[in-house]
Coordinates of C-alpha atoms in Angstrom, one line a residue:
Chain L
M1 CA 58.9 28.4 -53.6
N2 CA 56.4 26.9 -55.9
A3 CA 53.9 26.4 -53.1
E4 CA 53.3 29.9 -51.9
Y5 CA 49.6 29.7 -51.5
I6 CA 46.8 28.4 -49.3
R7 CA 44.7 25.7 -50.7
A8 CA 41.4 25.0 -48.9
R9 CA 38.8 22.6 -50.1
F10 CA 36.0 21.5 -47.8
H11 CA 32.7 19.8 -48.2
Q12 CA 30.4 19.3 -45.2
A13 CA 26.7 19.1 -44.7
Y14 CA 25.3 21.1 -41.8
A15 CA 21.8 21.4 -40.4
G16 CA 20.9 24.6 -42.2
F17 CA 23.2 24.6 -45.3
N18 CA 25.9 22.8 -47.1
L19 CA 29.4 24.2 -47.0
D20 CA 31.1 23.6 -50.3
V21 CA 34.3 25.6 -50.9
D22 CA 37.4 25.2 -53.1
L23 CA 39.8 28.1 -52.6
T24 CA 43.3 29.0 -53.6
L25 CA 44.4 32.0 -51.6
P26 CA 47.5 34.2 -51.7
N27 CA 50.1 33.4 -49.1
R28 CA 50.6 37.1 -48.2
G29 CA 48.5 40.0 -47.1
V30 CA 45.0 40.1 -45.7
T31 CA 42.3 37.9 -47.2
A32 CA 38.8 38.9 -46.1
L33 CA 36.2 36.2 -45.8
F34 CA 33.1 38.3 -46.3
G35 CA 29.5 37.4 -46.1
H36 CA 26.3 38.0 -44.1
S37 CA 25.7 36.0 -40.9
G38 CA 24.9 32.4 -41.7
S39 CA 27.0 32.5 -44.9
G40 CA 29.5 30.0 -43.5
K41 CA 32.5 32.3 -43.1
T42 CA 33.2 31.4 -39.4
T43 CA 32.5 27.7 -40.1
L44 CA 35.1 27.9 -42.9
L45 CA 37.6 29.6 -40.6
R46 CA 37.1 26.9 -37.9
L47 CA 37.6 24.2 -40.4
I48 CA 40.9 25.8 -41.6
A49 CA 42.0 26.0 -38.0
G50 CA 41.1 22.4 -37.3
L51 CA 38.8 23.4 -34.4
D52 CA 36.1 21.5 -36.3
R53 CA 36.6 18.8 -38.8
A54 CA 34.9 18.4 -42.2
T55 CA 34.4 14.9 -43.3
T56 CA 35.8 15.7 -46.7
G57 CA 38.6 18.2 -46.8
Y58 CA 41.9 19.2 -48.1
L59 CA 44.1 22.0 -46.7
E60 CA 47.6 22.9 -47.6
I61 CA 49.5 25.9 -46.3
N62 CA 52.8 26.7 -48.1
G63 CA 53.2 23.1 -49.2
Q64 CA 52.4 21.7 -45.7
V65 CA 49.4 19.5 -45.8
W66 CA 47.3 20.0 -42.7
Q67 CA 44.3 18.0 -43.8
D68 CA 43.8 15.5 -46.6
D69 CA 41.0 13.0 -46.0
S70 CA 41.8 11.0 -49.0
R71 CA 45.1 10.1 -47.3
C72 CA 43.7 10.2 -43.7
I73 CA 45.8 13.2 -42.7
F74 CA 44.5 15.5 -40.0
I75 CA 47.1 17.5 -38.1
P76 CA 45.5 18.3 -34.7
V77 CA 45.0 22.0 -33.9
H78 CA 47.8 22.3 -31.4
Q79 CA 50.3 21.0 -33.9
R80 CA 49.3 23.6 -36.5
A81 CA 51.4 26.7 -36.6
L82 CA 48.5 29.1 -36.6
G83 CA 47.1 32.0 -34.6
Y84 CA 43.4 32.3 -34.0
V85 CA 41.7 35.5 -32.7
F86 CA 38.1 35.0 -31.5
Q87 CA 35.4 37.6 -31.7
D88 CA 35.5 38.2 -28.0
A89 CA 39.2 37.9 -27.4
A90 CA 39.0 34.8 -25.2
L91 CA 41.8 35.8 -22.9
F92 CA 42.5 33.4 -20.0
P93 CA 40.9 35.1 -17.0
H94 CA 43.1 33.3 -14.5
L95 CA 46.3 34.7 -16.0
T96 CA 47.7 38.2 -16.2
V97 CA 48.2 39.8 -19.6
A98 CA 51.9 38.9 -19.6
Q99 CA 51.1 35.3 -18.8
N100 CA 48.5 35.3 -21.5
L101 CA 51.1 36.5 -24.0
A102 CA 53.6 33.9 -22.8
Y103 CA 51.1 31.0 -23.0
G104 CA 51.6 30.3 -26.7
Q105 CA 55.1 31.7 -26.9
K106 CA 56.6 29.2 -24.6
R107 CA 54.7 26.2 -26.0
R108 CA 55.6 26.9 -29.6
A109 CA 59.2 27.8 -28.7
A110 CA 59.5 24.3 -27.3
T111 CA 58.3 22.6 -30.5
S112 CA 59.4 24.9 -33.3
R113 CA 63.0 24.5 -34.4
E114 CA 62.7 27.0 -37.1
A115 CA 63.4 29.9 -34.9
D116 CA 64.3 33.0 -36.8
G117 CA 65.1 36.4 -35.4
T118 CA 65.3 37.2 -31.7
P119 CA 62.0 36.3 -30.0
A120 CA 62.5 38.6 -27.0
A121 CA 63.1 41.7 -29.1
Q122 CA 60.3 40.7 -31.4
S123 CA 57.8 40.4 -28.5
D124 CA 58.8 43.8 -27.2
D125 CA 58.3 45.3 -30.7
L126 CA 54.9 43.6 -31.0
V127 CA 53.8 44.7 -27.5
E128 CA 54.9 48.2 -28.5
L129 CA 53.1 48.1 -31.9
L130 CA 49.8 47.0 -30.3
G131 CA 50.1 49.5 -27.5
I132 CA 49.8 47.1 -24.6
A133 CA 53.1 47.6 -22.8
H134 CA 51.3 49.3 -19.9
L135 CA 48.8 46.4 -19.4
L136 CA 51.2 43.5 -18.8
E137 CA 50.6 43.1 -15.1
R138 CA 46.8 43.5 -15.3
R139 CA 44.1 40.8 -15.4
P140 CA 41.9 40.5 -18.4
A141 CA 38.8 41.4 -16.4
T142 CA 40.2 44.9 -15.8
L143 CA 40.8 45.6 -19.5
S144 CA 38.5 47.4 -22.0
G145 CA 37.1 45.5 -25.0
G146 CA 39.6 47.1 -27.4
E147 CA 42.6 46.4 -25.1
R148 CA 41.5 42.8 -24.7
Q149 CA 41.3 42.3 -28.4
R150 CA 44.8 43.8 -28.9
V151 CA 46.2 41.5 -26.3
A152 CA 44.5 38.5 -28.0
I153 CA 46.1 39.6 -31.3
A154 CA 49.6 39.9 -29.7
R155 CA 49.1 36.5 -28.0
A156 CA 48.3 34.8 -31.3
L157 CA 51.2 36.4 -33.1
L158 CA 53.7 35.5 -30.3
A159 CA 52.9 31.8 -30.9
R160 CA 54.8 32.2 -34.2
P161 CA 52.0 31.3 -36.5
R162 CA 52.5 30.7 -40.2
L163 CA 48.9 31.6 -40.7
L164 CA 46.8 34.1 -38.7
L165 CA 43.0 33.7 -38.5
M166 CA 40.7 36.3 -37.1
D167 CA 37.0 35.8 -36.6
E168 CA 35.3 39.2 -36.6
P169 CA 37.7 40.7 -34.2
L170 CA 35.8 44.0 -34.2
A171 CA 32.3 42.8 -34.2
S172 CA 31.7 42.8 -30.5
L173 CA 33.2 46.3 -30.1
D174 CA 31.2 49.6 -30.2
L175 CA 32.1 52.2 -32.8
A176 CA 34.5 54.1 -30.6
R177 CA 36.5 50.9 -29.8
K178 CA 36.5 49.9 -33.5
R179 CA 38.0 53.3 -34.3
E180 CA 40.5 52.7 -31.6
I181 CA 41.6 49.2 -32.8
L182 CA 41.4 49.6 -36.6
P183 CA 44.7 51.6 -36.8
Y184 CA 46.5 48.8 -34.9
L185 CA 45.2 46.3 -37.4
E186 CA 46.3 48.5 -40.3
R187 CA 49.8 48.8 -38.8
L188 CA 49.8 45.0 -38.5
H189 CA 48.8 44.7 -42.1
A190 CA 51.8 46.8 -43.1
T191 CA 54.3 44.7 -41.1
L192 CA 52.9 41.2 -41.1
A193 CA 54.9 38.7 -43.1
I194 CA 52.3 35.9 -42.8
P195 CA 48.9 35.6 -44.4
L196 CA 45.9 36.7 -42.4
L197 CA 42.4 35.3 -43.0
Y198 CA 39.9 37.8 -41.7
V199 CA 36.3 37.0 -41.2
T200 CA 34.0 40.0 -41.3
H201 CA 30.5 41.2 -42.4
S202 CA 31.6 44.8 -42.6
P203 CA 32.3 46.3 -46.1
N204 CA 34.2 49.1 -44.4
E205 CA 36.6 46.8 -42.7
V206 CA 37.1 45.0 -46.0
A207 CA 37.9 48.2 -47.7
R208 CA 40.4 49.3 -45.1
L209 CA 42.2 46.1 -44.4
A210 CA 41.9 43.5 -47.1
D211 CA 44.1 42.8 -50.1
H212 CA 42.1 39.8 -51.3
L213 CA 38.4 39.3 -51.0
V214 CA 36.3 36.1 -50.8
V215 CA 32.6 36.5 -50.7
L216 CA 30.6 33.7 -49.2
E217 CA 26.9 33.1 -49.4
K218 CA 25.0 30.0 -48.1
G219 CA 28.2 28.0 -47.8
R220 CA 29.5 28.8 -51.3
V221 CA 32.0 31.1 -52.7
I222 CA 30.1 33.5 -54.9
T223 CA 33.0 35.7 -55.9
Q224 CA 36.7 36.1 -55.0
G225 CA 39.7 38.0 -56.2
P226 CA 41.9 41.0 -55.6
L227 CA 40.2 43.6 -53.4
A228 CA 39.7 46.6 -55.7
A229 CA 38.3 44.6 -58.6
T230 CA 36.1 42.4 -56.4
L231 CA 34.7 45.3 -54.4
A232 CA 33.7 47.1 -57.6
R233 CA 31.6 44.2 -58.8
L234 CA 28.0 45.2 -58.7
D235 CA 26.9 41.8 -57.3
F236 CA 29.1 42.4 -54.3
P237 CA 26.7 41.9 -51.4
G238 CA 27.5 45.3 -49.7
A239 CA 27.4 47.3 -53.0
A240 CA 23.9 48.6 -52.4
D241 CA 24.7 49.9 -48.9
D242 CA 24.4 53.7 -48.7
D243 CA 28.0 54.3 -47.5
F244 CA 29.6 51.7 -49.8
G245 CA 32.8 52.6 -51.4
T246 CA 35.6 51.1 -53.5
V247 CA 39.4 51.6 -53.0
I248 CA 42.2 53.1 -55.0
E249 CA 45.7 52.2 -54.3
G250 CA 48.7 54.2 -55.6
N251 CA 52.1 55.7 -54.9
V252 CA 52.7 59.1 -53.6
Q253 CA 54.0 61.3 -56.5
A254 CA 54.1 64.7 -54.8
Y255 CA 53.2 66.6 -51.7
D256 CA 52.2 70.3 -51.6
T257 CA 52.8 71.5 -48.0
R258 CA 51.0 74.8 -48.5
Y259 CA 47.7 73.2 -49.4
H260 CA 48.3 69.9 -47.6
L261 CA 47.6 68.3 -50.9
L262 CA 49.0 64.9 -51.8
T263 CA 49.1 63.6 -55.3
L264 CA 48.7 59.9 -55.8
A265 CA 49.6 58.1 -59.0
F266 CA 47.4 55.2 -59.7
S267 CA 46.6 53.1 -62.8
G268 CA 43.8 55.4 -63.9
G269 CA 45.7 58.7 -63.6
L270 CA 46.3 61.1 -60.7
L271 CA 44.3 61.5 -57.6
R272 CA 44.7 64.5 -55.3
V273 CA 43.7 64.3 -51.7
V274 CA 44.1 66.4 -48.6
H275 CA 46.4 64.5 -46.4
E276 CA 49.3 64.7 -44.0
P277 CA 52.8 64.7 -45.5
M278 CA 54.1 61.5 -47.0
A279 CA 57.4 60.8 -48.7
V280 CA 57.3 60.3 -52.5
G281 CA 57.1 56.7 -53.6
Q282 CA 55.2 55.5 -50.6
K283 CA 52.0 53.4 -51.0
L284 CA 48.6 54.8 -50.0
R285 CA 45.2 53.2 -50.1
V286 CA 42.1 55.5 -50.1
Q287 CA 38.5 54.8 -50.1
I288 CA 35.9 56.5 -52.4
K289 CA 32.3 56.2 -51.6
A290 CA 30.1 55.4 -54.6
R291 CA 27.9 58.4 -53.9
D292 CA 30.9 60.8 -54.0
V293 CA 31.6 59.9 -57.6
S294 CA 30.1 62.1 -60.3
L295 CA 30.3 61.8 -64.0
T296 CA 30.6 64.3 -66.8
L297 CA 31.0 63.9 -70.6
T298 CA 33.5 66.7 -71.0
A299 CA 36.3 67.7 -68.6
D300 CA 35.5 71.2 -67.3
T301 CA 38.4 73.1 -66.1
A302 CA 36.4 75.8 -64.2
T303 CA 35.4 73.6 -61.3
S304 CA 36.3 73.2 -57.7
I305 CA 36.5 69.4 -58.2
L306 CA 40.2 68.6 -58.2
N307 CA 40.1 65.0 -59.5
V308 CA 38.9 64.4 -63.1
F309 CA 40.1 61.4 -64.9
P310 CA 38.7 59.2 -67.8
A311 CA 36.9 55.9 -67.3
K312 CA 34.7 53.5 -69.2
I313 CA 31.2 52.4 -68.0
I314 CA 31.2 48.7 -67.6
A315 CA 27.8 47.9 -66.2
E316 CA 24.8 49.4 -64.5
Q317 CA 22.3 48.1 -62.0
P318 CA 19.3 49.5 -60.1
T319 CA 19.5 49.9 -56.3
Q320 CA 16.8 49.4 -53.7
I321 CA 16.2 53.2 -53.8
P322 CA 14.0 54.0 -56.8
G323 CA 15.7 56.6 -59.0
H324 CA 19.3 55.5 -58.0
L325 CA 21.6 53.5 -60.2
L326 CA 24.9 51.9 -59.5
L327 CA 27.5 52.0 -62.2
S328 CA 30.8 50.0 -62.4
L329 CA 33.6 51.9 -64.0
D330 CA 37.1 51.0 -65.3
A331 CA 39.7 53.8 -65.0
G332 CA 42.8 52.4 -66.6
G333 CA 42.5 49.1 -64.7
T334 CA 41.3 50.6 -61.5
A335 CA 37.7 49.6 -60.8
L336 CA 35.3 52.2 -59.3
T337 CA 31.6 52.2 -58.4
A338 CA 29.4 55.3 -58.9
R339 CA 25.9 56.0 -57.5
L340 CA 24.0 58.2 -59.9
S341 CA 20.4 59.4 -60.3
H342 CA 18.5 57.5 -63.0
Y343 CA 17.7 60.9 -64.4
S344 CA 21.3 61.9 -64.9
Y345 CA 22.1 58.5 -66.4
E346 CA 19.5 59.0 -69.1
H347 CA 19.9 62.7 -69.5
L348 CA 23.6 62.2 -70.3
N349 CA 22.7 59.3 -72.5
L350 CA 25.0 57.0 -70.6
R351 CA 25.2 53.2 -71.2
P352 CA 27.8 50.5 -70.8
G353 CA 30.8 51.1 -73.1
V354 CA 30.6 54.9 -73.0
M355 CA 33.7 56.8 -72.0
V356 CA 33.1 59.4 -69.3
Q357 CA 35.1 61.8 -67.1
V358 CA 35.0 60.7 -63.4
Q359 CA 34.9 63.6 -60.9
I360 CA 35.8 63.2 -57.3
K361 CA 36.2 66.1 -54.8
A362 CA 39.6 66.0 -53.1
V363 CA 37.9 66.3 -49.7
A364 CA 35.5 63.4 -50.3
V365 CA 38.4 60.9 -50.6
I366 CA 38.6 58.9 -47.4
T367 CA 42.0 58.5 -46.1
S368 CA 42.9 57.3 -42.7
F369 CA 45.8 58.6 -40.6
A370 CA 46.6 55.0 -40.0
F371 CA 47.3 54.3 -43.6
M372 CA 50.4 56.4 -42.9
M373 CA 51.7 53.3 -41.1
Y374 CA 52.7 52.0 -44.5
A375 CA 55.6 54.4 -43.8
F376 CA 56.3 52.7 -40.6
N377 CA 59.5 51.1 -41.6
G378 CA 61.2 50.9 -38.2
L379 CA 59.9 47.4 -37.6
S380 CA 61.1 44.2 -39.0
S381 CA 58.4 41.8 -40.1
F382 CA 56.8 39.5 -37.6
A383 CA 56.5 35.7 -37.5
Chain J
M1 CA 32.2 8.8 26.9
A2 CA 35.6 7.2 26.2
D3 CA 34.8 6.6 22.6
L4 CA 34.1 10.2 21.7
L5 CA 37.5 11.1 20.3
P6 CA 38.2 7.9 18.5
V7 CA 34.8 8.0 16.8
T8 CA 35.3 11.6 15.8
F9 CA 38.7 10.9 14.3
F10 CA 37.5 7.8 12.6
T11 CA 34.6 9.7 11.0
L12 CA 36.9 12.5 9.8
G13 CA 39.4 9.9 8.4
V14 CA 36.7 8.0 6.6
A15 CA 35.2 11.2 5.1
L16 CA 38.6 12.4 4.0
L17 CA 39.6 9.1 2.5
S18 CA 36.3 8.6 0.6
T19 CA 36.6 12.2 -0.7
L20 CA 40.1 11.6 -1.9
L21 CA 39.0 8.4 -3.6
I22 CA 36.1 10.0 -5.5
V23 CA 37.9 13.1 -6.7
P24 CA 40.0 11.7 -9.5
P25 CA 37.2 9.5 -11.1
G26 CA 34.7 12.3 -10.3
V27 CA 36.7 14.9 -12.1
A28 CA 37.1 12.6 -15.1
L29 CA 33.5 11.7 -15.3
A30 CA 32.3 15.3 -14.7
W31 CA 34.5 16.5 -17.5
T32 CA 33.3 13.8 -20.0
L33 CA 29.7 14.6 -19.1
A34 CA 30.3 18.3 -19.5
R35 CA 32.3 18.3 -22.7
R36 CA 31.8 15.0 -24.6
N37 CA 28.9 13.3 -26.3
W38 CA 29.0 9.5 -26.2
P39 CA 26.5 6.7 -26.5
G40 CA 25.0 5.7 -23.1
K41 CA 25.9 9.1 -21.6
S42 CA 22.4 9.7 -20.2
L43 CA 22.3 6.2 -18.8
V44 CA 25.6 6.8 -16.9
E45 CA 24.2 10.2 -15.8
T46 CA 21.1 8.6 -14.3
L47 CA 23.1 5.8 -12.7
V48 CA 25.4 8.2 -10.9
A49 CA 22.6 10.3 -9.7
L50 CA 20.6 7.3 -8.4
P51 CA 22.1 7.3 -4.8
L52 CA 20.7 10.8 -4.4
V53 CA 17.1 9.7 -4.8
I54 CA 16.7 6.1 -3.7
P55 CA 16.7 5.3 0.0
P56 CA 20.3 5.1 1.3
V57 CA 19.4 1.8 2.9
A58 CA 18.5 0.5 -0.6
T59 CA 21.9 1.6 -1.9
G60 CA 23.5 -0.1 1.1
L61 CA 21.6 -3.3 0.3
I62 CA 22.8 -3.2 -3.4
L63 CA 26.4 -2.7 -2.2
L64 CA 26.0 -5.6 0.3
K65 CA 24.8 -7.9 -2.5
L66 CA 27.7 -6.7 -4.8
F67 CA 30.5 -6.7 -2.3
G68 CA 29.3 -9.5 0.1
R69 CA 31.2 -12.8 0.1
R70 CA 29.0 -14.3 -2.5
G71 CA 28.6 -11.1 -4.5
P72 CA 30.5 -10.8 -7.8
L73 CA 32.7 -7.9 -6.6
G74 CA 33.1 -9.2 -3.1
H75 CA 34.2 -12.6 -4.4
F76 CA 36.8 -10.9 -6.6
F77 CA 38.2 -8.6 -3.9
E78 CA 38.4 -11.5 -1.3
N79 CA 39.8 -14.3 -3.5
T80 CA 42.0 -12.3 -6.0
L81 CA 43.2 -9.3 -3.9
G82 CA 42.7 -10.8 -0.5
I83 CA 40.7 -7.8 0.7
E84 CA 37.7 -8.3 2.9
I85 CA 35.3 -5.4 2.7
V86 CA 31.9 -6.0 4.2
F87 CA 31.6 -5.3 7.9
T88 CA 35.0 -3.7 8.1
W89 CA 36.1 0.0 8.1
K90 CA 36.6 -0.3 4.3
A91 CA 32.9 -0.9 3.9
V92 CA 32.3 2.5 5.7
V93 CA 34.6 4.2 3.2
L94 CA 32.9 2.4 0.3
A95 CA 29.4 3.4 1.5
T96 CA 30.3 7.1 2.1
A97 CA 32.1 7.3 -1.2
V98 CA 29.2 5.9 -3.2
M99 CA 26.8 8.2 -1.4
S100 CA 28.8 11.4 -1.9
F101 CA 30.0 10.7 -5.4
P102 CA 26.9 12.1 -7.2
L103 CA 27.2 15.4 -5.2
F104 CA 30.7 15.8 -6.3
V105 CA 30.1 14.9 -9.9
R106 CA 27.1 17.3 -10.2
T107 CA 29.1 20.2 -8.7
A108 CA 32.2 19.5 -10.8
R109 CA 30.1 19.1 -13.9
V110 CA 28.5 22.5 -13.5
A111 CA 32.0 24.0 -12.9
F112 CA 33.2 22.5 -16.2
E113 CA 30.1 23.6 -18.1
E114 CA 30.5 27.2 -16.9
I115 CA 33.9 27.4 -18.7
D116 CA 33.7 29.1 -22.1
P117 CA 34.8 26.3 -24.5
R118 CA 36.5 28.9 -26.6
L119 CA 39.1 29.3 -23.8
E120 CA 40.0 25.6 -24.3
Q121 CA 40.0 26.0 -28.0
V122 CA 42.2 29.1 -28.0
A123 CA 44.7 27.1 -25.8
R124 CA 44.8 24.4 -28.5
T125 CA 45.5 27.0 -31.2
L126 CA 48.3 28.3 -29.0
G127 CA 50.0 24.9 -29.1
A128 CA 48.7 23.2 -26.0
G129 CA 47.8 19.6 -26.4
P130 CA 44.6 18.1 -24.8
W131 CA 46.2 17.2 -21.5
D132 CA 48.2 20.5 -21.4
T133 CA 44.9 22.4 -22.1
F134 CA 43.1 20.5 -19.3
F135 CA 45.8 21.2 -16.7
S136 CA 46.6 24.8 -17.7
V137 CA 43.2 26.1 -18.5
T138 CA 40.3 23.8 -17.6
L139 CA 41.4 22.8 -14.2
P140 CA 42.4 26.2 -12.9
L141 CA 39.2 27.7 -14.2
A142 CA 37.1 25.0 -12.6
R143 CA 39.1 25.0 -9.4
R144 CA 36.6 26.8 -7.1
G145 CA 33.7 24.6 -8.2
L146 CA 35.8 21.5 -7.7
V147 CA 36.9 22.5 -4.2
A148 CA 33.3 23.3 -3.3
G149 CA 32.2 19.9 -4.7
G150 CA 34.9 18.2 -2.6
V151 CA 33.8 20.0 0.6
L152 CA 30.2 19.1 -0.1
A153 CA 31.1 15.5 -0.7
F154 CA 33.2 15.5 2.6
A155 CA 30.2 17.0 4.5
R156 CA 27.9 14.4 3.1
A157 CA 30.4 11.6 4.0
L158 CA 30.5 12.9 7.6
G159 CA 26.8 12.2 8.0
E160 CA 26.3 9.0 6.0
F161 CA 24.1 6.5 7.9
G162 CA 21.7 4.3 5.8
A163 CA 24.1 2.7 3.4
T164 CA 26.8 2.4 6.0
I165 CA 24.7 0.5 8.5
M166 CA 23.7 -2.0 5.8
I167 CA 27.1 -2.8 4.5
A168 CA 29.3 -2.1 7.6
G169 CA 27.0 -2.9 10.5
L170 CA 27.4 -1.6 14.0
I171 CA 30.7 -2.9 15.2
P172 CA 32.1 -0.9 18.1
G173 CA 35.7 0.1 17.4
E174 CA 35.6 -1.0 13.8
T175 CA 32.7 0.6 11.9
I176 CA 31.1 3.1 14.2
T177 CA 31.0 6.7 12.9
L178 CA 29.3 9.7 14.5
A179 CA 26.1 9.0 12.8
L180 CA 26.1 5.3 13.6
G181 CA 27.2 6.1 17.1
I182 CA 24.2 8.4 17.7
Y183 CA 21.8 5.6 16.7
H184 CA 23.8 3.0 18.7
H185 CA 23.7 5.0 21.9
V186 CA 20.1 5.9 21.6
Q187 CA 19.3 2.2 21.1
L188 CA 21.2 1.4 24.3
G189 CA 19.4 4.2 26.2
Q190 CA 22.6 6.2 26.5
D191 CA 21.1 9.6 25.8
N192 CA 24.1 11.7 27.1
E193 CA 26.5 9.9 24.8
A194 CA 24.2 10.4 21.9
A195 CA 23.8 14.1 22.6
A196 CA 27.6 14.5 22.8
L197 CA 28.1 12.9 19.4
L198 CA 25.2 15.0 18.1
V199 CA 27.0 18.2 19.1
I200 CA 30.2 17.1 17.5
S201 CA 28.3 16.2 14.3
I202 CA 26.7 19.6 14.0
A203 CA 30.0 21.4 14.8
L204 CA 31.8 19.4 12.0
A205 CA 29.1 19.9 9.5
F206 CA 28.9 23.6 10.3
A207 CA 32.6 24.0 9.9
A208 CA 32.6 22.1 6.6
L209 CA 29.8 24.2 5.1
W210 CA 31.3 27.4 6.4
L211 CA 34.6 26.5 4.8
S212 CA 33.0 25.6 1.4
E213 CA 31.2 29.0 1.4
R214 CA 34.4 30.8 2.1
L215 CA 36.2 28.9 -0.6
I216 CA 33.5 29.7 -3.2
R217 CA 33.5 33.3 -2.3
K218 CA 37.2 33.8 -2.3
T219 CA 38.3 35.3 -5.6
P220 CA 41.8 34.5 -6.9
A221 CA 44.4 37.1 -5.9
R222 CA 44.7 40.0 -8.3

C-alpha cells in the first residue's frame, strides 16, 4: 500500500526539443497532461505506454517497475497492463465492434491471473455505460466518430488495464461529437478505479474531467498539482483565454425544488446554482468562468446576485486585452480566477492581500447534466 | 500438337511452385522494408528490384554462373545436397521465381505500408505480442494486396523467357514452357504449333489478370 502512485522519469533528446520530465502522479482519478501542440505531451504518453523508448527512463506503476534503464528493465508494451486510446480510435477495420472489444479481453484473460469480479457481467456493464450495445455487430467503417471513440475506450478498458492512457480522444471530433462523448467520459471518471492519464490541449476538457493537472511546455513540466489550485495559477497557459474558468468542488447541502436551486458547500462557503435535483451529500463539480466573477468591497444584500462570499486577492496579471486584468483569489482554500477591468481594479483600490467579496450569478455557474453521474452508484468499479 | 497439354500443365505447375516459393520470403522482406530501418536496407531494396530493369537474359546469365556446376551455389547444391539444377525443370522454377520476386515484394510492401501503424501499436497495447499482432492485424489488413501481388507474380512466371532459356535451355519434355515453346516452334518453322501455344498463353495471362482484378476489388464481407 506504500506504493500507490505513478513515478515517471524520462530524459530523451528529440529533433526539435529535449524531453525532460520527473513526475510523481496520484494512482487514482484523472490526471490531465496539458500543453500546446509540440509541448511533448503525446511523446510522454507514448514513453509511458512503452510504444517508444527513451534512452534514459524510469517508470513505476503501483510498485511495478515497467522501465528502469539503470537496471536494463524494459517491459514490452504487450506485457504491460495498460489501455491506450488513440486520437482517432484506431479500431481494427477488419473486425466487427464485438470482435474489437474481444481482442484485448481474450488476450489479457489468458495472461492475467489476478482476475477479480465477473468479466462477462463487467463487460455488459461497460458496453451499457458507454452506450454501444446496439453497435456490436457493426463494422468500424459504419460508425460515427463519437461511436468509434466510445468503442475504443471500451476496448481498452476490457483488456483490464491498471493504467488507462488517452491521447486527445476528443481532438478529432467536431463540437457536436465532443458534446456527445464528454458525458460518457465523465461517467467513466466517476466509476473508474484505475488512474487515467489524459492528454489534451483543451482547458475546458481539463476543467470538466481532470483531478490532477500537469502542464507541459517544450518537453518540461512547468507546473503540476491538484486541479483547482493549478488551474487558478495565472501562469497556467490557458488562463488568458476568453472563456477560461476555474472549478469549485463541493457537496450538496440542500435542494430547493420550487426554484430548482441547489446549495453547494465548498471550502470557501456556499454556492447556489440552478440545477436538477441531487441528494444531499453528493459531490458536484462546477466551472466558473473568470469573466463571470465580479468583486465588491462590501456585501450588498439588495442584489440579484445569489452568491457572495469572501476571498483574498493573491496576485494580479495583465492579459492580452488592454484594460483587462486577471486576478487570482483564495476563498477559504478554493482558488478562483477573476477577469476585471483595469479601471475597476484601481477604482476600488484593489491589490494583492486585500479581502474582497466575490460575486457570482447563480445562472453563470456552469454545471453539466453529466456531473450528475457522480450519483450513478448502480455500477461497481471497473478494472 | 501432342505437346500442347503437357507444356501447358508444366508451365502452370512451374508458375504455381515458384509463386509458392517466393511468398514466405517475399512477405518477410516486404514487411521489414515497410516497417523497419536497418543498415543496408537501400542496398537490398535495389538488389531485389534489379531483375525488373536489367535484361532477363543477363539475370539468366548471372544465375547460370552462380548455379552452374562450377558456380559457388551450384557446387553446394550438387555436392552437399545432391541436387542438380541447371538445365533441369528446377532451373525453370528458379528463373521464374527470381524474375517474379521483385513484383511480389513491391506489391506486398505497398500493402504493408498502407496499414496505419497505430493499428499494430494498439494491438500491442491490448496484449498481443509481435507475432500475434502480425497474424491477427497486419496480415489480414494486407491480405488483398498480398493476394494481388501473388497473382501478379504468377502471371509474370507464366511468361518468363529470357532468364529461363539461359539457365534451363530448350530441352523438350524437360524445360519447355509456353514461352520457350513458342520460340522453339518458330525456330523449327512450326508456325501452327507456335500459334496454338500463343493462344493458350494469352488465355492464361488474361485469366490471371482478370482474377487479380476481381480479388482486389472484392471487399471483405460485411
